[in-house]
Amino acid sequence: FSLLSKPGQIDKDNIVDQIPTNTVVKSASEIEDIVAEVSKIFNDGGNATKILKEIAIVESNMGQTPGTYDISVDDNGNRGSLGVAQVDEIGYKEVQRRLKGGKGSNKYTQRTIDRVTDALGVDPTTIKYEDLTDDKTNLIFARLYLMRRLEPIPKTAQERGKYWKKYYNSVLGKGTPQSYLDRLTDYGLTI
């Protein structure tokens, strides 16, 4: 899957390197606890909590997929697919741009920035891409990426699969709404 990427940013078919980060993999239940913690940071409702958990399942099988914490590099030097939510560098940069604000950028609210700072113990604008090997940081950046959208997160898994495809996986990503549902079912969720 090509997560958080925009067309032409990271070409999964032209990966030339996988940089291991030697991250210690947590259990799926630990990842589920982190998803719940991240949702509390943002005072998320049920649909937002569900999509964050589903993203962790679909993208990395709750961090259990081999290579989840390795950094992919394509033949153009673009980096992508890091961590439990498989955040591409272009998505990370978009979140950073919005955290910092500036000309032509809708900044996240100061309340949101303060919540992230409190949760991580650091100013989120100082976080480097490589720091996304930390599951909480990774899921926070995935959630911030989704917050760019005004559309509410859908109520059903079927609609969340379409939402994920449109706003998270991108139109050029190989994932489909059906593959989203299939991965949830394979994980053991009832749809």
PDB file of C-alpha atoms in Angstrom:
ATOM      1  CA  PHE A   1       0.000   0.000   0.000  1.00  0.00           C
ATOM      2  CA  SER A   2       1.087   3.567  -0.593  1.00  0.00           C
ATOM      3  CA  LEU A   3      -0.060   5.410   2.442  1.00  0.00           C
ATOM      4  CA  LEU A   4      -0.363   9.088   2.827  1.00  0.00           C
ATOM      5  CA  SER A   5       1.322   9.507  -0.504  1.00  0.00           C
ATOM      6  CA  LYS A   6       0.397  11.826  -3.273  1.00  0.00           C
ATOM      7  CA  PRO A   7       0.789  10.753  -6.887  1.00  0.00           C
ATOM      8  CA  GLY A   8       4.432  10.623  -7.906  1.00  0.00           C
ATOM      9  CA  GLN A   9       5.840  10.868  -4.392  1.00  0.00           C
ATOM     10  CA  ILE A  10       6.857   7.345  -3.370  1.00  0.00           C
ATOM     11  CA  ASP A  11       6.821   4.691  -6.021  1.00  0.00           C
ATOM     12  CA  LYS A  12       6.291   1.322  -4.302  1.00  0.00           C
ATOM     13  CA  ASP A  13       7.214  -0.492  -7.515  1.00  0.00           C
ATOM     14  CA  ASN A  14      10.640   1.133  -7.526  1.00  0.00           C
ATOM     15  CA  ILE A  15      11.788   0.536  -3.945  1.00  0.00           C
ATOM     16  CA  VAL A  16      15.570   0.321  -3.969  1.00  0.00           C
ATOM     17  CA  ASP A  17      16.279   0.176  -0.243  1.00  0.00           C
ATOM     18  CA  GLN A  18      14.719  -0.854   3.032  1.00  0.00           C
ATOM     19  CA  ILE A  19      16.398   0.827   5.986  1.00  0.00           C
ATOM     20  CA  PRO A  20      15.912  -1.185   9.175  1.00  0.00           C
ATOM     21  CA  THR A  21      15.233   0.847  12.319  1.00  0.00           C
ATOM     22  CA  ASN A  22      15.652  -1.991  14.817  1.00  0.00           C
ATOM     23  CA  THR A  23      12.378  -1.057  16.480  1.00  0.00           C
ATOM     24  CA  VAL A  24      11.059  -3.482  19.073  1.00  0.00           C
ATOM     25  CA  VAL A  25       7.664  -4.709  17.882  1.00  0.00           C
ATOM     26  CA  LYS A  26       4.834  -4.466  20.397  1.00  0.00           C
ATOM     27  CA  SER A  27       2.002  -6.967  20.622  1.00  0.00           C
ATOM     28  CA  ALA A  28      -1.255  -6.301  18.778  1.00  0.00           C
ATOM     29  CA  SER A  29      -3.026  -5.737  22.106  1.00  0.00           C
ATOM     30  CA  GLU A  30      -0.432  -3.108  23.067  1.00  0.00           C
ATOM     31  CA  ILE A  31      -1.056  -1.355  19.743  1.00  0.00           C
ATOM     32  CA  GLU A  32      -4.799  -1.450  20.409  1.00  0.00           C
ATOM     33  CA  ASP A  33      -4.156   0.244  23.768  1.00  0.00           C
ATOM     34  CA  ILE A  34      -2.098   2.936  22.026  1.00  0.00           C
ATOM     35  CA  VAL A  35      -4.900   3.499  19.491  1.00  0.00           C
ATOM     36  CA  ALA A  36      -7.313   4.069  22.402  1.00  0.00           C
ATOM     37  CA  GLU A  37      -4.823   6.438  24.055  1.00  0.00           C
ATOM     38  CA  VAL A  38      -4.388   8.464  20.858  1.00  0.00           C
ATOM     39  CA  SER A  39      -8.146   8.684  20.403  1.00  0.00           C
ATOM     40  CA  LYS A  40      -8.449  10.087  23.944  1.00  0.00           C
ATOM     41  CA  ILE A  41      -5.830  12.732  23.144  1.00  0.00           C
ATOM     42  CA  PHE A  42      -8.112  14.100  20.430  1.00  0.00           C
ATOM     43  CA  ASN A  43     -11.407  13.403  22.244  1.00  0.00           C
ATOM     44  CA  ASP A  44     -12.365  11.244  19.297  1.00  0.00           C
ATOM     45  CA  GLY A  45     -15.777   9.716  18.906  1.00  0.00           C
ATOM     46  CA  GLY A  46     -16.357   6.094  18.006  1.00  0.00           C
ATOM     47  CA  ASN A  47     -15.937   6.448  14.241  1.00  0.00           C
ATOM     48  CA  ALA A  48     -12.562   8.189  14.524  1.00  0.00           C
ATOM     49  CA  THR A  49     -11.358   5.600  17.015  1.00  0.00           C
ATOM     50  CA  LYS A  50     -12.538   2.791  14.745  1.00  0.00           C
ATOM     51  CA  ILE A  51     -10.797   4.139  11.640  1.00  0.00           C
ATOM     52  CA  LEU A  52      -7.527   4.633  13.503  1.00  0.00           C
ATOM     53  CA  LYS A  53      -7.642   1.030  14.726  1.00  0.00           C
ATOM     54  CA  GLU A  54      -8.656  -0.171  11.266  1.00  0.00           C
ATOM     55  CA  ILE A  55      -5.783   1.735   9.656  1.00  0.00           C
ATOM     56  CA  ALA A  56      -3.350   0.001  12.027  1.00  0.00           C
ATOM     57  CA  ILE A  57      -4.891  -3.337  11.063  1.00  0.00           C
ATOM     58  CA  VAL A  58      -5.035  -2.709   7.315  1.00  0.00           C
ATOM     59  CA  GLU A  59      -1.614  -1.102   7.011  1.00  0.00           C
ATOM     60  CA  SER A  60       0.515  -3.312   9.262  1.00  0.00           C
ATOM     61  CA  ASN A  61      -1.624  -5.957  10.964  1.00  0.00           C
ATOM     62  CA  MET A  62      -1.238  -3.976  14.208  1.00  0.00           C
ATOM     63  CA  GLY A  63       2.513  -3.708  13.659  1.00  0.00           C
ATOM     64  CA  GLN A  64       2.974  -7.449  13.163  1.00  0.00           C
ATOM     65  CA  THR A  65       3.771  -7.380   9.420  1.00  0.00           C
ATOM     66  CA  PRO A  66       7.505  -7.888   8.809  1.00  0.00           C
ATOM     67  CA  GLY A  67       9.148  -4.647   7.653  1.00  0.00           C
ATOM     68  CA  THR A  68       6.553  -2.417   9.338  1.00  0.00           C
ATOM     69  CA  TYR A  69       9.276  -0.348  10.984  1.00  0.00           C
ATOM     70  CA  ASP A  70      11.730  -0.318   8.072  1.00  0.00           C
ATOM     71  CA  ILE A  71      11.921   2.828   5.957  1.00  0.00           C
ATOM     72  CA  SER A  72      11.306   2.218   2.254  1.00  0.00           C
ATOM     73  CA  VAL A  73      13.269   4.351  -0.197  1.00  0.00           C
ATOM     74  CA  ASP A  74      12.398   4.526  -3.893  1.00  0.00           C
ATOM     75  CA  ASP A  75      14.778   5.187  -6.773  1.00  0.00           C
ATOM     76  CA  ASN A  76      14.071   8.946  -6.482  1.00  0.00           C
ATOM     77  CA  GLY A  77      15.065   9.040  -2.806  1.00  0.00           C
ATOM     78  CA  ASN A  78      11.482   9.362  -1.539  1.00  0.00           C
ATOM     79  CA  ARG A  79      10.823   7.625   1.784  1.00  0.00           C
ATOM     80  CA  GLY A  80       7.609   5.961   2.810  1.00  0.00           C
ATOM     81  CA  SER A  81       5.574   3.364   4.649  1.00  0.00           C
ATOM     82  CA  LEU A  82       6.903   3.726   8.176  1.00  0.00           C
ATOM     83  CA  GLY A  83       5.368   2.354  11.327  1.00  0.00           C
ATOM     84  CA  VAL A  84       2.088   0.896  12.435  1.00  0.00           C
ATOM     85  CA  ALA A  85       0.041   3.312  10.273  1.00  0.00           C
ATOM     86  CA  GLN A  86       2.581   3.148   7.410  1.00  0.00           C
ATOM     87  CA  VAL A  87       3.068   6.924   7.160  1.00  0.00           C
ATOM     88  CA  ASP A  88       4.822   8.127   4.014  1.00  0.00           C
ATOM     89  CA  GLU A  89       7.211  11.046   4.255  1.00  0.00           C
ATOM     90  CA  ILE A  90       4.930  13.253   2.133  1.00  0.00           C
ATOM     91  CA  GLY A  91       2.116  12.779   4.676  1.00  0.00           C
ATOM     92  CA  TYR A  92       4.523  13.517   7.518  1.00  0.00           C
ATOM     93  CA  LYS A  93       5.603  16.726   5.764  1.00  0.00           C
ATOM     94  CA  GLU A  94       1.973  17.768   5.261  1.00  0.00           C
ATOM     95  CA  VAL A  95       1.286  17.333   8.985  1.00  0.00           C
ATOM     96  CA  GLN A  96       4.438  19.301   9.830  1.00  0.00           C
ATOM     97  CA  ARG A  97       3.425  22.084   7.424  1.00  0.00           C
ATOM     98  CA  ARG A  98       0.056  22.358   9.136  1.00  0.00           C
ATOM     99  CA  LEU A  99       1.584  22.238  12.608  1.00  0.00           C
ATOM    100  CA  LYS A 100       3.835  25.174  11.740  1.00  0.00           C
ATOM    101  CA  GLY A 101       1.246  27.187   9.823  1.00  0.00           C
ATOM    102  CA  GLY A 102       2.463  30.055   7.718  1.00  0.00           C
ATOM    103  CA  LYS A 103       1.482  31.511   4.392  1.00  0.00           C
ATOM    104  CA  GLY A 104      -1.185  29.487   2.604  1.00  0.00           C
ATOM    105  CA  SER A 105      -1.389  26.895   5.376  1.00  0.00           C
ATOM    106  CA  ASN A 106      -4.346  26.176   7.606  1.00  0.00           C
ATOM    107  CA  LYS A 107      -2.698  25.526  10.931  1.00  0.00           C
ATOM    108  CA  TYR A 108      -4.057  22.993  13.392  1.00  0.00           C
ATOM    109  CA  THR A 109      -5.629  24.700  16.383  1.00  0.00           C
ATOM    110  CA  GLN A 110      -3.321  25.580  19.250  1.00  0.00           C
ATOM    111  CA  ARG A 111      -5.423  23.288  21.441  1.00  0.00           C
ATOM    112  CA  THR A 112      -4.614  20.355  19.151  1.00  0.00           C
ATOM    113  CA  ILE A 113      -0.914  21.235  19.119  1.00  0.00           C
ATOM    114  CA  ASP A 114      -0.897  21.538  22.921  1.00  0.00           C
ATOM    115  CA  ARG A 115      -2.561  18.127  23.272  1.00  0.00           C
ATOM    116  CA  VAL A 116       0.056  16.512  21.051  1.00  0.00           C
ATOM    117  CA  THR A 117       2.864  18.254  22.933  1.00  0.00           C
ATOM    118  CA  ASP A 118       1.454  17.062  26.261  1.00  0.00           C
ATOM    119  CA  ALA A 119       0.994  13.496  24.970  1.00  0.00           C
ATOM    120  CA  LEU A 120       4.471  13.161  23.492  1.00  0.00           C
ATOM    121  CA  GLY A 121       6.420  15.395  25.857  1.00  0.00           C
ATOM    122  CA  VAL A 122       7.953  17.262  22.927  1.00  0.00           C
ATOM    123  CA  ASP A 123       6.920  19.985  20.507  1.00  0.00           C
ATOM    124  CA  PRO A 124       5.527  18.046  17.531  1.00  0.00           C
ATOM    125  CA  THR A 125       7.224  20.424  15.081  1.00  0.00           C
ATOM    126  CA  THR A 126      10.581  19.015  16.252  1.00  0.00           C
ATOM    127  CA  ILE A 127       9.654  15.421  15.422  1.00  0.00           C
ATOM    128  CA  LYS A 128      11.700  13.895  12.606  1.00  0.00           C
ATOM    129  CA  TYR A 129      10.344  11.369  10.128  1.00  0.00           C
ATOM    130  CA  GLU A 130      12.463   8.634  11.700  1.00  0.00           C
ATOM    131  CA  ASP A 131      10.710   9.303  15.039  1.00  0.00           C
ATOM    132  CA  LEU A 132       7.556   7.782  13.555  1.00  0.00           C
ATOM    133  CA  THR A 133       8.883   4.337  14.494  1.00  0.00           C
ATOM    134  CA  ASP A 134       7.317   5.121  17.877  1.00  0.00           C
ATOM    135  CA  ASP A 135       3.779   3.755  17.695  1.00  0.00           C
ATOM    136  CA  LYS A 136       2.115   6.592  19.586  1.00  0.00           C
ATOM    137  CA  THR A 137       3.881   9.233  17.491  1.00  0.00           C
ATOM    138  CA  ASN A 138       3.030   7.345  14.303  1.00  0.00           C
ATOM    139  CA  LEU A 139      -0.653   7.050  15.168  1.00  0.00           C
ATOM    140  CA  ILE A 140      -0.812  10.707  16.230  1.00  0.00           C
ATOM    141  CA  PHE A 141       0.594  11.752  12.853  1.00  0.00           C
ATOM    142  CA  ALA A 142      -1.874   9.454  11.063  1.00  0.00           C
ATOM    143  CA  ARG A 143      -4.734  11.011  13.048  1.00  0.00           C
ATOM    144  CA  LEU A 144      -3.480  14.548  12.342  1.00  0.00           C
ATOM    145  CA  TYR A 145      -3.317  13.656   8.662  1.00  0.00           C
ATOM    146  CA  LEU A 146      -6.954  12.560   8.710  1.00  0.00           C
ATOM    147  CA  MET A 147      -7.946  15.747  10.565  1.00  0.00           C
ATOM    148  CA  ARG A 148      -7.165  17.764   7.424  1.00  0.00           C
ATOM    149  CA  ARG A 149     -10.466  16.554   5.992  1.00  0.00           C
ATOM    150  CA  LEU A 150     -13.736  18.301   6.743  1.00  0.00           C
ATOM    151  CA  GLU A 151     -15.837  15.270   5.888  1.00  0.00           C
ATOM    152  CA  PRO A 152     -16.935  13.318   8.949  1.00  0.00           C
ATOM    153  CA  ILE A 153     -15.505   9.858   9.397  1.00  0.00           C
ATOM    154  CA  PRO A 154     -18.193   7.389   8.290  1.00  0.00           C
ATOM    155  CA  LYS A 155     -20.145   5.109  10.621  1.00  0.00           C
ATOM    156  CA  THR A 156     -19.795   1.791   8.796  1.00  0.00           C
ATOM    157  CA  ALA A 157     -16.681  -0.213   7.996  1.00  0.00           C
ATOM    158  CA  GLN A 158     -17.730  -0.274   4.334  1.00  0.00           C
ATOM    159  CA  GLU A 159     -17.870   3.525   4.177  1.00  0.00           C
ATOM    160  CA  ARG A 160     -14.668   3.877   6.200  1.00  0.00           C
ATOM    161  CA  GLY A 161     -12.982   1.632   3.625  1.00  0.00           C
ATOM    162  CA  LYS A 162     -13.979   4.094   0.907  1.00  0.00           C
ATOM    163  CA  TYR A 163     -12.871   7.030   3.087  1.00  0.00           C
ATOM    164  CA  TRP A 164      -9.506   5.336   3.713  1.00  0.00           C
ATOM    165  CA  LYS A 165      -9.025   4.743  -0.010  1.00  0.00           C
ATOM    166  CA  LYS A 166      -9.871   8.317  -0.927  1.00  0.00           C
ATOM    167  CA  TYR A 167      -8.060  10.179   1.849  1.00  0.00           C
ATOM    168  CA  TYR A 168      -5.367   7.880   3.202  1.00  0.00           C
ATOM    169  CA  ASN A 169      -4.295   5.341   0.578  1.00  0.00           C
ATOM    170  CA  SER A 170      -4.715   7.696  -2.424  1.00  0.00           C
ATOM    171  CA  VAL A 171      -6.267   6.977  -5.780  1.00  0.00           C
ATOM    172  CA  LEU A 172      -2.994   5.541  -7.063  1.00  0.00           C
ATOM    173  CA  GLY A 173      -2.411   3.287  -4.055  1.00  0.00           C
ATOM    174  CA  LYS A 174      -2.921  -0.436  -4.625  1.00  0.00           C
ATOM    175  CA  GLY A 175      -5.399  -0.808  -1.771  1.00  0.00           C
ATOM    176  CA  THR A 176      -9.116  -1.000  -2.434  1.00  0.00           C
ATOM    177  CA  PRO A 177     -12.140  -0.568  -0.171  1.00  0.00           C
ATOM    178  CA  GLN A 178     -12.670  -4.331  -0.503  1.00  0.00           C
ATOM    179  CA  SER A 179      -9.083  -5.130   0.512  1.00  0.00           C
ATOM    180  CA  TYR A 180      -9.638  -2.867   3.523  1.00  0.00           C
ATOM    181  CA  LEU A 181     -12.660  -4.939   4.542  1.00  0.00           C
ATOM    182  CA  ASP A 182     -10.862  -8.213   3.795  1.00  0.00           C
ATOM    183  CA  ARG A 183      -7.980  -7.290   6.104  1.00  0.00           C
ATOM    184  CA  LEU A 184     -10.387  -6.350   8.888  1.00  0.00           C
ATOM    185  CA  THR A 185     -12.159  -9.688   8.500  1.00  0.00           C
ATOM    186  CA  ASP A 186      -8.823 -11.575   8.397  1.00  0.00           C
ATOM    187  CA  TYR A 187      -7.882  -9.819  11.638  1.00  0.00           C
ATOM    188  CA  GLY A 188     -11.077 -11.120  13.217  1.00  0.00           C
ATOM    189  CA  LEU A 189     -13.332  -8.076  13.234  1.00  0.00           C
ATOM    190  CA  THR A 190     -16.987  -8.532  12.491  1.00  0.00           C
ATOM    191  CA  ILE A 191     -18.076  -6.143   9.747  1.00  0.00           C
TER     192      ILE A 191
END
